[in-house]
Amino acid sequence: MIAERLKTIIDHYALTSSSFADRLGVQRSSLSHILNGRNKPSLDFVIKVDRSFPEVALHWLLYGEGSFPSSTSNTPPLSDSEENLPPTPKTTSKKWQASKIAIFYEDGTFEFFSPKQ
């Protein structure tokens, strides 16, 4: 079953299903439906797998015949390990303080309020 072969690809590259979906450019829910057997993959989906992972033999993916990874592949496994991720930017928390509050009513009127300091 193609879902099992997709799981094999995900495991081989140590990806999560979310990161696999992101690499393919497909909705995470779409991948989940395919992996759970609810939906069958579309031709567009199979083409995205083929283009994103050239070492995956298309014949193996579709029919389960042959081997994975392809014996002609020298591509190292992809990984989402921390060493490959860009550093997370540091955020500073700003304390916001309201200087004026405006309330607009449905009849077109409005009021301004200033907080006590």
N, CA, C and O atoms as a GROMACS GRO file, in nm:
protein
  468
    1MET      N    1   0.084  -0.118   0.000
    1MET     CA    2   0.000   0.000   0.000
    1MET      C    3   0.089   0.124   0.000
    1MET      O    4   0.190   0.128   0.070
    2ILE      N    5   0.052   0.223  -0.077
    2ILE     CA    6   0.135   0.343  -0.093
    2ILE      C    7   0.152   0.419   0.039
    2ILE      O    8   0.256   0.482   0.060
    3ALA      N    9   0.053   0.414   0.126
    3ALA     CA   10   0.064   0.482   0.256
    3ALA      C   11   0.180   0.425   0.336
    3ALA      O   12   0.253   0.499   0.402
    4GLU      N   13   0.198   0.294   0.331
    4GLU     CA   14   0.308   0.230   0.403
    4GLU      C   15   0.443   0.274   0.345
    4GLU      O   16   0.539   0.294   0.419
    5ARG      N   17   0.449   0.288   0.213
    5ARG     CA   18   0.574   0.332   0.151
    5ARG      C   19   0.603   0.479   0.184
    5ARG      O   20   0.719   0.517   0.200
    6LEU      N   21   0.499   0.560   0.195
    6LEU     CA   22   0.519   0.698   0.238
    6LEU      C   23   0.572   0.703   0.381
    6LEU      O   24   0.660   0.783   0.413
    7LYS      N   25   0.519   0.617   0.467
    7LYS     CA   26   0.568   0.610   0.605
    7LYS      C   27   0.714   0.566   0.608
    7LYS      O   28   0.791   0.612   0.692
    8THR      N   29   0.752   0.476   0.516
    8THR     CA   30   0.891   0.432   0.506
    8THR      C   31   0.981   0.549   0.470
    8THR      O   32   1.090   0.564   0.526
    9ILE      N   33   0.937   0.632   0.377
    9ILE     CA   34   1.015   0.750   0.337
    9ILE      C   35   1.029   0.845   0.455
    9ILE      O   36   1.138   0.895   0.482
   10ILE      N   37   0.920   0.869   0.524
   10ILE     CA   38   0.921   0.960   0.640
   10ILE      C   39   1.017   0.909   0.746
   10ILE      O   40   1.096   0.986   0.800
   11ASP      N   41   1.012   0.780   0.775
   11ASP     CA   42   1.101   0.721   0.875
   11ASP      C   43   1.247   0.725   0.829
   11ASP      O   44   1.336   0.754   0.908
   12HIS      N   45   1.271   0.697   0.701
   12HIS     CA   46   1.407   0.694   0.648
   12HIS      C   47   1.476   0.828   0.665
   12HIS      O   48   1.594   0.834   0.698
   13TYR      N   49   1.404   0.936   0.642
   13TYR     CA   50   1.461   1.070   0.652
   13TYR      C   51   1.441   1.132   0.789
   13TYR      O   52   1.472   1.249   0.809
   14ALA      N   53   1.390   1.056   0.883
   14ALA     CA   54   1.368   1.102   1.021
   14ALA      C   55   1.286   1.230   1.023
   14ALA      O   56   1.319   1.326   1.094
   15LEU      N   57   1.178   1.231   0.945
   15LEU     CA   58   1.089   1.346   0.939
   15LEU      C   59   0.963   1.319   1.019
   15LEU      O   60   0.929   1.204   1.046
   16THR      N   61   0.896   1.424   1.056
   16THR     CA   62   0.762   1.410   1.110
   16THR      C   63   0.667   1.419   0.991
   16THR      O   64   0.706   1.465   0.884
   17SER      N   65   0.544   1.377   1.009
   17SER     CA   66   0.449   1.389   0.899
   17SER      C   67   0.426   1.536   0.863
   17SER      O   68   0.403   1.569   0.747
   18SER      N   69   0.432   1.623   0.963
   18SER     CA   70   0.416   1.766   0.937
   18SER      C   71   0.530   1.822   0.852
   18SER      O   72   0.506   1.896   0.757
   19SER      N   73   0.653   1.786   0.887
   19SER     CA   74   0.766   1.837   0.810
   19SER      C   75   0.769   1.776   0.670
   19SER      O   76   0.811   1.842   0.574
   20PHE      N   77   0.725   1.651   0.657
   20PHE     CA   78   0.716   1.588   0.525
   20PHE      C   79   0.615   1.663   0.438
   20PHE      O   80   0.641   1.692   0.322
   21ALA      N   81   0.499   1.694   0.496
   21ALA     CA   82   0.396   1.769   0.422
   21ALA      C   83   0.448   1.906   0.382
   21ALA      O   84   0.424   1.953   0.271
   22ASP      N   85   0.520   1.971   0.473
   22ASP     CA   86   0.576   2.103   0.443
   22ASP      C   87   0.677   2.096   0.330
   22ASP      O   88   0.679   2.183   0.243
   23ARG      N   89   0.762   1.993   0.329
   23ARG     CA   90   0.861   1.977   0.222
   23ARG      C   91   0.794   1.955   0.087
   23ARG      O   92   0.844   2.000  -0.016
   24LEU      N   93   0.681   1.886   0.089
   24LEU     CA   94   0.609   1.861  -0.036
   24LEU      C   95   0.525   1.980  -0.079
   24LEU      O   96   0.491   1.994  -0.196
   25GLY      N   97   0.492   2.066   0.016
   25GLY     CA   98   0.406   2.179  -0.014
   25GLY      C   99   0.260   2.139  -0.020
   25GLY      O  100   0.183   2.192  -0.101
   26VAL      N  101   0.221   2.044   0.066
   26VAL     CA  102   0.082   2.000   0.071
   26VAL      C  103   0.026   2.026   0.210
   26VAL      O  104   0.102   2.045   0.306
   27GLN      N  105  -0.104   2.028   0.220
   27GLN     CA  106  -0.169   2.048   0.350
   27GLN      C  107  -0.138   1.929   0.441
   27GLN      O  108  -0.136   1.814   0.396
   28ARG      N  109  -0.114   1.957   0.566
   28ARG     CA  110  -0.086   1.850   0.662
   28ARG      C  111  -0.204   1.755   0.675
   28ARG      O  112  -0.187   1.634   0.690
   29SER      N  113  -0.324   1.810   0.668
   29SER     CA  114  -0.443   1.726   0.680
   29SER      C  115  -0.454   1.632   0.559
   29SER      O  116  -0.499   1.518   0.574
   30SER      N  117  -0.415   1.680   0.441
   30SER     CA  118  -0.418   1.594   0.322
   30SER      C  119  -0.326   1.475   0.340
   30SER      O  120  -0.363   1.361   0.308
   31LEU      N  121  -0.205   1.501   0.390
   31LEU     CA  122  -0.110   1.392   0.413
   31LEU      C  123  -0.165   1.296   0.519
   31LEU      O  124  -0.152   1.174   0.504
   32SER      N  125  -0.224   1.349   0.623
   32SER     CA  126  -0.281   1.265   0.728
   32SER      C  127  -0.388   1.173   0.672
   32SER      O  128  -0.394   1.055   0.708
   33HIS      N  129  -0.474   1.225   0.585
   33HIS     CA  130  -0.580   1.143   0.525
   33HIS      C  131  -0.521   1.032   0.439
   33HIS      O  132  -0.573   0.921   0.436
   34ILE      N  133  -0.412   1.062   0.369
   34ILE     CA  134  -0.348   0.960   0.285
   34ILE      C  135  -0.283   0.854   0.373
   34ILE      O  136  -0.298   0.735   0.347
   35LEU      N  137  -0.210   0.897   0.476
   35LEU     CA  138  -0.142   0.802   0.564
   35LEU      C  139  -0.239   0.713   0.640
   35LEU      O  140  -0.208   0.598   0.670
   36ASN      N  141  -0.357   0.766   0.671
   36ASN     CA  142  -0.457   0.688   0.745
   36ASN      C  143  -0.547   0.605   0.654
   36ASN      O  144  -0.634   0.533   0.702
   37GLY      N  145  -0.527   0.616   0.522
   37GLY     CA  146  -0.604   0.536   0.428
   37GLY      C  147  -0.739   0.594   0.392
   37GLY      O  148  -0.816   0.531   0.320
   38ARG      N  149  -0.770   0.712   0.442
   38ARG     CA  150  -0.899   0.774   0.410
   38ARG      C  151  -0.905   0.815   0.263
   38ARG      O  152  -1.006   0.795   0.196
   39ASN      N  153  -0.795   0.873   0.214
   39ASN     CA  154  -0.787   0.917   0.075
   39ASN      C  155  -0.669   0.849   0.006
   39ASN      O  156  -0.573   0.807   0.070
   40LYS      N  157  -0.679   0.840  -0.125
   40LYS     CA  158  -0.567   0.792  -0.205
   40LYS      C  159  -0.492   0.914  -0.256
   40LYS      O  160  -0.553   1.018  -0.282
   41PRO      N  161  -0.360   0.903  -0.273
   41PRO     CA  162  -0.284   1.018  -0.321
   41PRO      C  163  -0.318   1.052  -0.466
   41PRO      O  164  -0.340   0.963  -0.548
   42SER      N  165  -0.323   1.179  -0.495
   42SER     CA  166  -0.349   1.225  -0.632
   42SER      C  167  -0.220   1.217  -0.713
   42SER      O  168  -0.112   1.198  -0.658
   43LEU      N  169  -0.233   1.232  -0.843
   43LEU     CA  170  -0.116   1.234  -0.931
   43LEU      C  171  -0.027   1.352  -0.893
   43LEU      O  172   0.096   1.339  -0.893
   44ASP      N  173  -0.086   1.465  -0.862
   44ASP     CA  174  -0.010   1.583  -0.822
   44ASP      C  175   0.073   1.554  -0.697
   44ASP      O  176   0.188   1.595  -0.688
   45PHE      N  177   0.015   1.483  -0.601
   45PHE     CA  178   0.086   1.447  -0.479
   45PHE      C  179   0.205   1.357  -0.510
   45PHE      O  180   0.315   1.380  -0.460
   46VAL      N  181   0.184   1.256  -0.593
   46VAL     CA  182   0.291   1.163  -0.629
   46VAL      C  183   0.403   1.237  -0.701
   46VAL      O  184   0.521   1.210  -0.677
   47ILE      N  185   0.368   1.330  -0.788
   47ILE     CA  186   0.469   1.410  -0.859
   47ILE      C  187   0.550   1.493  -0.760
   47ILE      O  188   0.671   1.508  -0.775
   48LYS      N  189   0.484   1.549  -0.658
   48LYS     CA  190   0.555   1.628  -0.558
   48LYS      C  191   0.653   1.541  -0.479
   48LYS      O  192   0.763   1.586  -0.447
   49VAL      N  193   0.614   1.418  -0.447
   49VAL     CA  194   0.706   1.327  -0.379
   49VAL      C  195   0.825   1.298  -0.469
   49VAL      O  196   0.940   1.301  -0.425
   50ASP      N  197   0.798   1.271  -0.596
   50ASP     CA  198   0.904   1.238  -0.692
   50ASP      C  199   1.001   1.355  -0.707
   50ASP      O  200   1.122   1.333  -0.714
   51ARG      N  201   0.951   1.476  -0.713
   51ARG     CA  202   1.038   1.593  -0.731
   51ARG      C  203   1.111   1.631  -0.602
   51ARG      O  204   1.225   1.679  -0.607
   52SER      N  205   1.049   1.610  -0.488
   52SER     CA  206   1.110   1.647  -0.361
   52SER      C  207   1.212   1.545  -0.314
   52SER      O  208   1.307   1.579  -0.243
   53PHE      N  209   1.195   1.421  -0.354
   53PHE     CA  210   1.283   1.312  -0.312
   53PHE      C  211   1.325   1.233  -0.435
   53PHE      O  212   1.272   1.124  -0.458
   54PRO      N  213   1.420   1.284  -0.514
   54PRO     CA  214   1.458   1.217  -0.639
   54PRO      C  215   1.516   1.078  -0.620
   54PRO      O  216   1.517   0.998  -0.714
   55GLU      N  217   1.566   1.047  -0.501
   55GLU     CA  218   1.621   0.914  -0.476
   55GLU      C  219   1.514   0.809  -0.452
   55GLU      O  220   1.544   0.690  -0.443
   56VAL      N  221   1.389   0.851  -0.441
   56VAL     CA  222   1.277   0.757  -0.428
   56VAL      C  223   1.236   0.714  -0.567
   56VAL      O  224   1.192   0.795  -0.649
   57ALA      N  225   1.250   0.585  -0.594
   57ALA     CA  226   1.212   0.532  -0.725
   57ALA      C  227   1.060   0.539  -0.739
   57ALA      O  228   0.987   0.488  -0.654
   58LEU      N  229   1.015   0.601  -0.845
   58LEU     CA  230   0.872   0.617  -0.869
   58LEU      C  231   0.803   0.482  -0.880
   58LEU      O  232   0.691   0.465  -0.832
   59HIS      N  233   0.868   0.386  -0.944
   59HIS     CA  234   0.811   0.252  -0.958
   59HIS      C  235   0.792   0.187  -0.820
   59HIS      O  236   0.691   0.122  -0.794
   60TRP      N  237   0.890   0.206  -0.733
   60TRP     CA  238   0.878   0.152  -0.596
   60TRP      C  239   0.764   0.221  -0.523
   60TRP      O  240   0.685   0.155  -0.455
   61LEU      N  241   0.755   0.353  -0.535
   61LEU     CA  242   0.650   0.428  -0.466
   61LEU      C  243   0.511   0.383  -0.509
   61LEU      O  244   0.422   0.365  -0.426
   62LEU      N  245   0.493   0.365  -0.639
   62LEU     CA  246   0.360   0.330  -0.691
   62LEU      C  247   0.326   0.182  -0.674
   62LEU      O  248   0.212   0.149  -0.639
   63TYR      N  249   0.423   0.095  -0.698
   63TYR     CA  250   0.393  -0.049  -0.702
   63TYR      C  251   0.456  -0.130  -0.589
   63TYR      O  252   0.420  -0.246  -0.568
   64GLY      N  253   0.550  -0.072  -0.518
   64GLY     CA  254   0.616  -0.145  -0.411
   64GLY      C  255   0.720  -0.243  -0.461
   64GLY      O  256   0.768  -0.327  -0.386
   65GLU      N  257   0.754  -0.233  -0.588
   65GLU     CA  258   0.853  -0.323  -0.647
   65GLU      C  259   0.986  -0.250  -0.658
   65GLU      O  260   0.990  -0.131  -0.688
   66GLY      N  261   1.093  -0.322  -0.633
   66GLY     CA  262   1.225  -0.260  -0.634
   66GLY      C  263   1.268  -0.235  -0.492
   66GLY      O  264   1.220  -0.299  -0.399
   67SER      N  265   1.358  -0.141  -0.476
   67SER     CA  266   1.410  -0.117  -0.341
   67SER      C  267   1.408   0.032  -0.309
   67SER      O  268   1.404   0.117  -0.397
   68PHE      N  269   1.410   0.058  -0.182
   68PHE     CA  270   1.422   0.194  -0.132
   68PHE      C  271   1.523   0.193  -0.020
   68PHE      O  272   1.518   0.104   0.064
   69PRO      N  273   1.615   0.286  -0.015
   69PRO     CA  274   1.638   0.390  -0.114
   69PRO      C  275   1.701   0.332  -0.240
   69PRO      O  276   1.758   0.223  -0.239
   70SER      N  277   1.689   0.406  -0.347
   70SER     CA  278   1.743   0.363  -0.475
   70SER      C  279   1.892   0.339  -0.461
   70SER      O  280   1.962   0.417  -0.397
   71SER      N  281   1.942   0.231  -0.520
   71SER     CA  282   2.083   0.196  -0.506
   71SER      C  283   2.175   0.296  -0.574
   71SER      O  284   2.295   0.297  -0.546
   72THR      N  285   2.122   0.381  -0.662
   72THR     CA  286   2.205   0.480  -0.731
   72THR      C  287   2.213   0.610  -0.655
   72THR      O  288   2.276   0.705  -0.701
   73SER      N  289   2.150   0.617  -0.540
   73SER     CA  290   2.144   0.741  -0.464
   73SER      C  291   2.264   0.755  -0.372
   73SER      O  292   2.299   0.661  -0.300
   74ASN      N  293   2.326   0.871  -0.373
   74ASN     CA  294   2.432   0.905  -0.279
   74ASN      C  295   2.389   1.019  -0.189
   74ASN      O  296   2.471   1.077  -0.118
   75THR      N  297   2.262   1.051  -0.192
   75THR     CA  298   2.211   1.163  -0.115
   75THR      C  299   2.198   1.124   0.032
   75THR      O  300   2.136   1.023   0.064
   76PRO      N  301   2.257   1.203   0.122
   76PRO     CA  302   2.243   1.172   0.264
   76PRO      C  303   2.101   1.199   0.310
   76PRO      O  304   2.032   1.283   0.252
   77PRO      N  305   2.057   1.130   0.413
   77PRO     CA  306   1.921   1.151   0.464
   77PRO      C  307   1.900   1.295   0.508
   77PRO      O  308   1.990   1.358   0.565
   78LEU      N  309   1.781   1.346   0.483
   78LEU     CA  310   1.743   1.479   0.530
   78LEU      C  311   1.707   1.468   0.676
   78LEU      O  312   1.661   1.364   0.722
   79SER      N  313   1.727   1.574   0.749
   79SER     CA  314   1.696   1.570   0.890
   79SER      C  315   1.648   1.706   0.936
   79SER      O  316   1.687   1.809   0.882
   80ASP      N  317   1.562   1.704   1.035
   80ASP     CA  318   1.516   1.828   1.095
   80ASP      C  319   1.585   1.850   1.229
   80ASP      O  320   1.528   1.909   1.321
   81SER      N  321   1.708   1.802   1.241
   81SER     CA  322   1.778   1.816   1.368
   81SER      C  323   1.806   1.963   1.396
   81SER      O  324   1.801   2.047   1.306
   82GLU      N  325   1.835   1.992   1.519
   82GLU     CA  326   1.855   2.130   1.560
   82GLU      C  327   1.973   2.196   1.490
   82GLU      O  328   1.972   2.317   1.468
   83GLU      N  329   2.075   2.118   1.455
   83GLU     CA  330   2.192   2.177   1.393
   83GLU      C  331   2.162   2.234   1.254
   83GLU      O  332   2.236   2.320   1.207
   84ASN      N  333   2.056   2.188   1.188
   84ASN     CA  334   2.022   2.236   1.055
   84ASN      C  335   1.921   2.350   1.057
   84ASN      O  336   1.893   2.410   0.954
   85LEU      N  337   1.866   2.379   1.173
   85LEU     CA  338   1.764   2.483   1.183
   85LEU      C  339   1.828   2.618   1.208
   85LEU      O  340   1.929   2.626   1.278
   86PRO      N  341   1.772   2.724   1.152
   86PRO     CA  342   1.827   2.857   1.180
   86PRO      C  343   1.800   2.894   1.325
   86PRO      O  344   1.705   2.845   1.384
   87PRO      N  345   1.884   2.980   1.381
   87PRO     CA  346   1.861   3.018   1.521
   87PRO      C  347   1.730   3.093   1.537
   87PRO      O  348   1.689   3.169   1.449
   88THR      N  349   1.667   3.072   1.648
   88THR     CA  350   1.541   3.139   1.678
   88THR      C  351   1.570   3.282   1.722
   88THR      O  352   1.649   3.303   1.814
   89PRO      N  353   1.507   3.379   1.657
   89PRO     CA  354   1.534   3.517   1.698
   89PRO      C  355   1.481   3.543   1.838
   89PRO      O  356   1.375   3.493   1.876
   90LYS      N  357   1.556   3.621   1.914
   90LYS     CA  358   1.514   3.654   2.049
   90LYS      C  359   1.409   3.764   2.042
   90LYS      O  360   1.422   3.861   1.968
   91THR      N  361   1.307   3.747   2.121
   91THR     CA  362   1.201   3.847   2.124
   91THR      C  363   1.204   3.918   2.258
   91THR      O  364   1.228   3.857   2.362
   92THR      N  365   1.180   4.044   2.253
   92THR     CA  366   1.170   4.120   2.376
   92THR      C  367   1.024   4.153   2.397
   92THR      O  368   0.952   4.189   2.304
   93SER      N  369   0.982   4.140   2.519
   93SER     CA  370   0.841   4.169   2.547
   93SER      C  371   0.829   4.316   2.586
   93SER      O  372   0.894   4.364   2.679
   94LYS      N  373   0.743   4.385   2.514
   94LYS     CA  374   0.718   4.525   2.543
   94LYS      C  375   0.591   4.534   2.626
   94LYS      O  376   0.495   4.460   2.603
   95LYS      N  377   0.592   4.622   2.719
   95LYS     CA  378   0.472   4.647   2.798
   95LYS      C  379   0.397   4.760   2.730
   95LYS      O  380   0.445   4.874   2.723
   96TRP      N  381   0.280   4.728   2.682
   96TRP     CA  382   0.198   4.828   2.616
   96TRP      C  383   0.104   4.889   2.718
   96TRP      O  384   0.049   4.819   2.804
   97GLN      N  385   0.087   5.018   2.708
   97GLN     CA  386  -0.007   5.086   2.797
   97GLN      C  387  -0.097   5.173   2.710
   97GLN      O  388  -0.050   5.253   2.630
   98ALA      N  389  -0.226   5.156   2.729
   98ALA     CA  390  -0.322   5.232   2.650
   98ALA      C  391  -0.320   5.378   2.691
   98ALA      O  392  -0.318   5.410   2.810
   99SER      N  393  -0.320   5.465   2.591
   99SER     CA  394  -0.326   5.608   2.620
   99SER      C  395  -0.467   5.663   2.596
   99SER      O  396  -0.508   5.762   2.656
  100LYS      N  397  -0.540   5.595   2.507
  100LYS     CA  398  -0.676   5.639   2.476
  100LYS      C  399  -0.752   5.518   2.423
  100LYS      O  400  -0.697   5.438   2.347
  101ILE      N  401  -0.878   5.506   2.461
  101ILE     CA  402  -0.963   5.398   2.415
  101ILE      C  403  -1.083   5.458   2.344
  101ILE      O  404  -1.149   5.548   2.396
  102ALA      N  405  -1.110   5.408   2.222
  102ALA     CA  406  -1.224   5.458   2.146
  102ALA      C  407  -1.326   5.346   2.133
  102ALA      O  408  -1.291   5.233   2.101
  103ILE      N  409  -1.452   5.379   2.158
  103ILE     CA  410  -1.562   5.283   2.140
  103ILE      C  411  -1.654   5.340   2.033
  103ILE      O  412  -1.705   5.452   2.046
  104PHE      N  413  -1.674   5.262   1.928
  104PHE     CA  414  -1.760   5.303   1.817
  104PHE      C  415  -1.890   5.224   1.825
  104PHE      O  416  -1.889   5.101   1.834
  105TYR      N  417  -2.001   5.294   1.822
  105TYR     CA  418  -2.132   5.231   1.831
  105TYR      C  419  -2.192   5.213   1.692
  105TYR      O  420  -2.151   5.279   1.596
  106GLU      N  421  -2.289   5.122   1.683
  106GLU     CA  422  -2.351   5.092   1.554
  106GLU      C  423  -2.427   5.210   1.495
  106GLU      O  424  -2.444   5.218   1.374
  107ASP      N  425  -2.473   5.302   1.580
  107ASP     CA  426  -2.547   5.418   1.528
  107ASP      C  427  -2.455   5.528   1.475
  107ASP      O  428  -2.503   5.635   1.437
  108GLY      N  429  -2.324   5.503   1.472
  108GLY     CA  430  -2.229   5.600   1.418
  108GLY      C  431  -2.167   5.691   1.522
  108GLY      O  432  -2.078   5.770   1.490
  109THR      N  433  -2.212   5.682   1.646
  109THR     CA  434  -2.153   5.765   1.751
  109THR      C  435  -2.031   5.694   1.808
  109THR      O  436  -2.010   5.575   1.786
  110PHE      N  437  -1.953   5.769   1.883
  110PHE     CA  438  -1.834   5.711   1.943
  110PHE      C  439  -1.801   5.786   2.071
  110PHE      O  440  -1.850   5.897   2.094
  111GLU      N  441  -1.718   5.724   2.154
  111GLU     CA  442  -1.671   5.784   2.279
  111GLU      C  443  -1.523   5.755   2.294
  111GLU      O  444  -1.476   5.649   2.252
  112PHE      N  445  -1.451   5.849   2.353
  112PHE     CA  446  -1.310   5.828   2.386
  112PHE      C  447  -1.296   5.821   2.537
  112PHE      O  448  -1.362   5.896   2.609
  113PHE      N  449  -1.211   5.733   2.582
  113PHE     CA  450  -1.182   5.720   2.724
  113PHE      C  451  -1.031   5.723   2.742
  113PHE      O  452  -0.956   5.666   2.663
  114SER      N  453  -0.987   5.791   2.847
  114SER     CA  454  -0.845   5.792   2.881
  114SER      C  455  -0.828   5.721   3.014
  114SER      O  456  -0.900   5.751   3.109
  115PRO      N  457  -0.734   5.627   3.022
  115PRO     CA  458  -0.716   5.555   3.148
  115PRO      C  459  -0.657   5.647   3.255
  115PRO      O  460  -0.583   5.741   3.226
  116LYS      N  461  -0.692   5.617   3.379
  116LYS     CA  462  -0.637   5.695   3.491
  116LYS      C  463  -0.492   5.655   3.510
  116LYS      O  464  -0.455   5.538   3.497
  117GLN      N  465  -0.410   5.753   3.539
  117GLN     CA  466  -0.268   5.722   3.556
  117GLN      C  467  -0.224   5.740   3.696
  117GLN      O  468  -0.107   5.718   3.727
   0.00000   0.00000   0.00000
